[in-house]
Amino acid sequence: MCGIIGFTGNTEAAPLLLDGLEKLEYRGYDSAGIAVIENEGINIIKSEGKIKNLREKIAKSHTPKGFIGIGHTRWATHGKPSDENAHPHYSKSRRFAVVHNGIIENFAELKEELVAKGYIFHSETDTEVVAHLLDDCYDGDFFSTVITMTKRLVGSYALGIVCKDVPDKIICVKKANPLIVAVSDKGNFIASDITAVLAYTRDVYTMQDDEVAILSEKSVEFFNLDGEPINKEIEKVTWNVDAASKGGYEHFMIKEIKEQPEAIRATLSPRITPEGKINLDGISLSDEQIRKFKRIYITACGSAYHVGVVGKYVIEQLARIPVEVDLASEFRYRYPLVDEDTLVILISQSGTTADTLEALREAKRRGARTLSIVNVVGSAIATESDDVLYTWAGPEISVATTKAYSTQLSLIYLIAIKFALATKAITDSVADELIAEILTLPEKIEQIFELEESIKRISERYTYLHHAYFIGRNLDYAVALEASLKLKEISYIHSEAYAAGELKHGTISLIEPGTSVIALCCTERLVEKTISNAKEVMARGAEVLCVTTEDNRSCANICDYTIYIPKTHPLLMPSLEVVPLQLLGYYTAKSRKCDIDQPRNLAKSVTVE
Ligand code: F6R
């Protein structure tokens, strides 16, 4: 997803902008550019591809000298990745330059109007409309021009704007797209997320929709769209630079896999009292309110949706409340049957995923109570939900999620137990046992890390693989969905997950000698059934890797390879089972020399639908 950085201060802007853009690389992008005000004009340099292309281009011309500028990493929406479509964009007069995250929904009609007035467009982007519109609205005053222009826009935007007539100020404005303002002794920044500025400061303001900020070297002022000043509180970011860098690992993904025990501990510890009782800080629901819910919906995208699939099994089994899981992109358009007797749980690492945010709004419009599980504090989904539980996973940089998934799972367990106690579907002693077992998960995950070398060796067999099938039943199936996504998104191997019982209904016809099947056999009461399916595919030539618990030693005699993991309560097995499969995906992608942290075509935060 696109990234924004901007700086005005007492030191040259270009190096800071390039550095900030590199910090934003993890969001996924296909072109990058910077605009710096120098010699009373705006100098824009931009390039398709990685930031190193941009650096090379700058090195071949010259590094713009100036103390104020904006920069952008673009992930194509309107128009292909190209130098022309990269941001920043000039206005016709070159008085303004603009960077933009989001989508201007009325760009076609604005463009038609501007073209009729003689504006010439050099790109296919919706953003260029903003640049020319600034010229069109220009009244001699930078601030009031931005306000007039913004009022013409429909859609979502985080905009960073510079004006050559005011060579010490950046103006930014936002709607439905994240933007922060950060202050430091070098000067002041705008950024789409804090990672871009963490090396310089931890003091940030989070901008809300329809707020405008004016930044100069020594001051930051905020206004509403009526031009009235607003007071905002500065926030101290506790994430340190180290937490946002690779910490000695080759990739963020492996670093984040290894951070899972700590992230789970951090997520659990404020929610479990020293007496072993659940205390869900972010939920204001009384037991009586919980008992009134006739149904729970869980809605999310991608891996967060896969957490929801686990949630359905766990919450239904423990609390005996019916749970439906839906992809947020489907939920939002299907006139969902939710009302005031429904709880809608939204799950999102970034808290900005467009479909999940809209699903939340749809649920609220229909009167449902909403609860979100989010990693990014102050993000839109967190802010707009009735209740929010934060996963304290820290920043997740790798595009493929691991520690966010695991911390989301741990919160699902706590919600399930809390609700089960409220509905009296379980006794205190069952809850106590489950909680005690949940607390052992981090240590058991650490034990699984000891299998890393053997998983690495198995992954070498997958280097030239074309197709993989993950099978399992019940919670094993829920984990198969995630394991399959992990493998395919980073290694580009075609992979699918099937409920093992479904194989015979069609998919088994794809099995031929050399096909790889990964059989998940951790749901104790169903292991024998999945093993039968494993035998069926082996009889048709498939090579089978089995993931099971330490006590199922017989699997080794049946399957080609077996990964044995520690045991826990059956409902908590997903937390352990997913870890070797994350490692399998990682090492397979590594042996195929893939761009692990930034897989092609993917973005970390998907803020457009
Ligand atoms: C896959 C992955 C994605 C995200 C999905 C939702 O590894 O990370 O599938 O889970 O894009 O993102 P969030 O959780 O930010 O809403």
Coordinates of N, CA, C and O and ligand atoms in Angstrom, one line a residue, residues 301-304 347-353 356 381 396 399-401 408 482 485-486 489 603-606, ligand 1:
C301 N -10.4 -10.1 6.9 CA -9.8 -10.5 5.5 C -8.6 -11.3 5.7 O -7.8 -11.1 6.7
G302 N -8.3 -12.2 4.8 CA -7.0 -12.9 4.7 C -6.8 -13.7 6.0 O -7.6 -14.4 6.5
S303 N -5.6 -13.6 6.5 CA -5.2 -14.4 7.7 C -6.1 -14.0 8.9 O -6.4 -14.9 9.7
A304 N -6.5 -12.8 9.0 CA -7.4 -12.4 10.1 C -8.7 -13.1 10.0 O -9.3 -13.5 11.0
I347 N -11.6 -8.4 13.0 CA -10.2 -8.7 13.3 C -9.3 -8.1 12.3 O -9.6 -8.3 11.1
S348 N -8.3 -7.3 12.7 CA -7.5 -6.7 11.7 C -6.2 -6.3 12.4 O -6.2 -5.6 13.4
Q349 N -5.1 -6.7 11.8 CA -3.8 -6.3 12.3 C -3.6 -4.8 12.2 O -3.4 -4.1 13.1
S350 N -3.8 -4.3 11.0 CA -3.5 -2.9 10.7 C -4.6 -1.9 11.2 O -4.3 -0.8 11.5
G351 N -5.8 -2.5 11.3 CA -6.9 -1.6 11.7 C -7.4 -0.6 10.7 O -8.2 0.2 10.9
T352 N -6.8 -0.8 9.5 CA -7.2 0.1 8.4 C -7.7 -0.6 7.1 O -7.9 0.0 6.1
T353 N -7.8 -1.9 7.2 CA -8.2 -2.7 6.0 C -9.6 -2.2 5.6 O -10.6 -2.2 6.3
T356 N -12.7 -4.5 6.0 CA -13.1 -4.7 7.4 C -13.7 -3.5 8.0 O -14.6 -3.6 8.8
I381 N -10.4 1.2 12.6 CA -11.3 0.1 13.1 C -11.3 0.1 14.6 O -12.4 0.0 15.2
E396 N 4.3 -5.0 12.9 CA 4.5 -6.2 12.1 C 4.9 -5.7 10.7 O 4.1 -5.0 10.0
V399 N 5.1 -8.5 5.2 CA 3.7 -8.5 4.6 C 2.9 -9.7 5.1 O 1.8 -9.6 5.4
A400 N 3.6 -10.9 5.1 CA 2.9 -12.1 5.5 C 2.8 -12.1 7.1 O 3.8 -12.0 7.8
T401 N 1.6 -12.1 7.6 CA 1.4 -12.0 9.0 C 1.8 -13.3 9.7 O 1.5 -14.4 9.2
Q408 N -3.9 -12.6 17.7 CA -5.3 -12.6 17.5 C -6.0 -13.9 18.0 O -7.0 -13.8 18.7
E482 N -4.8 -21.2 6.8 CA -3.7 -20.2 7.1 C -2.4 -20.7 6.5 O -1.6 -20.0 5.9
L485 N -2.2 -20.4 2.8 CA -2.0 -19.0 2.4 C -0.5 -18.6 2.6 O 0.1 -17.9 1.8
K486 N 0.0 -19.0 3.8 CA 1.4 -18.6 4.1 C 2.3 -19.1 3.0 O 3.2 -18.4 2.5
E489 N 1.6 -17.3 -0.6 CA 1.8 -15.9 -0.8 C 3.3 -15.5 -0.8 O 3.7 -14.5 -1.4
A603 N 0.5 -6.1 -0.5 CA 0.7 -4.9 0.3 C 0.4 -5.3 1.8 O -0.5 -6.1 2.1
K604 N 1.0 -4.6 2.7 CA 0.8 -4.9 4.1 C -0.5 -4.4 4.6 O -1.2 -5.0 5.4
S605 N -0.9 -3.2 4.1 CA -2.1 -2.7 4.6 C -3.0 -2.3 3.4 O -2.6 -1.5 2.6
V606 N -4.1 -3.0 3.4 CA -5.0 -2.9 2.1 C -6.1 -1.9 2.4 O -7.2 -2.2 2.8
Ligands
F6R1 C1 -1.5 -12.7 5.0 C2 -1.9 -11.4 5.5 C3 -3.2 -10.8 5.0 C4 -3.9 -10.0 6.1 C5 -5.1 -9.3 5.5 C6 -5.8 -8.5 6.5 O1 -0.3 -13.1 5.5 O2 -1.2 -10.7 6.2 O3 -4.0 -11.8 4.5 O4 -4.2 -10.8 7.1 O5 -4.7 -8.4 4.5 O6 -5.1 -7.5 7.1 P1 -5.4 -6.8 8.4 O7 -5.2 -7.8 9.5 O8 -4.4 -5.7 8.6 O9 -6.8 -6.3 8.4

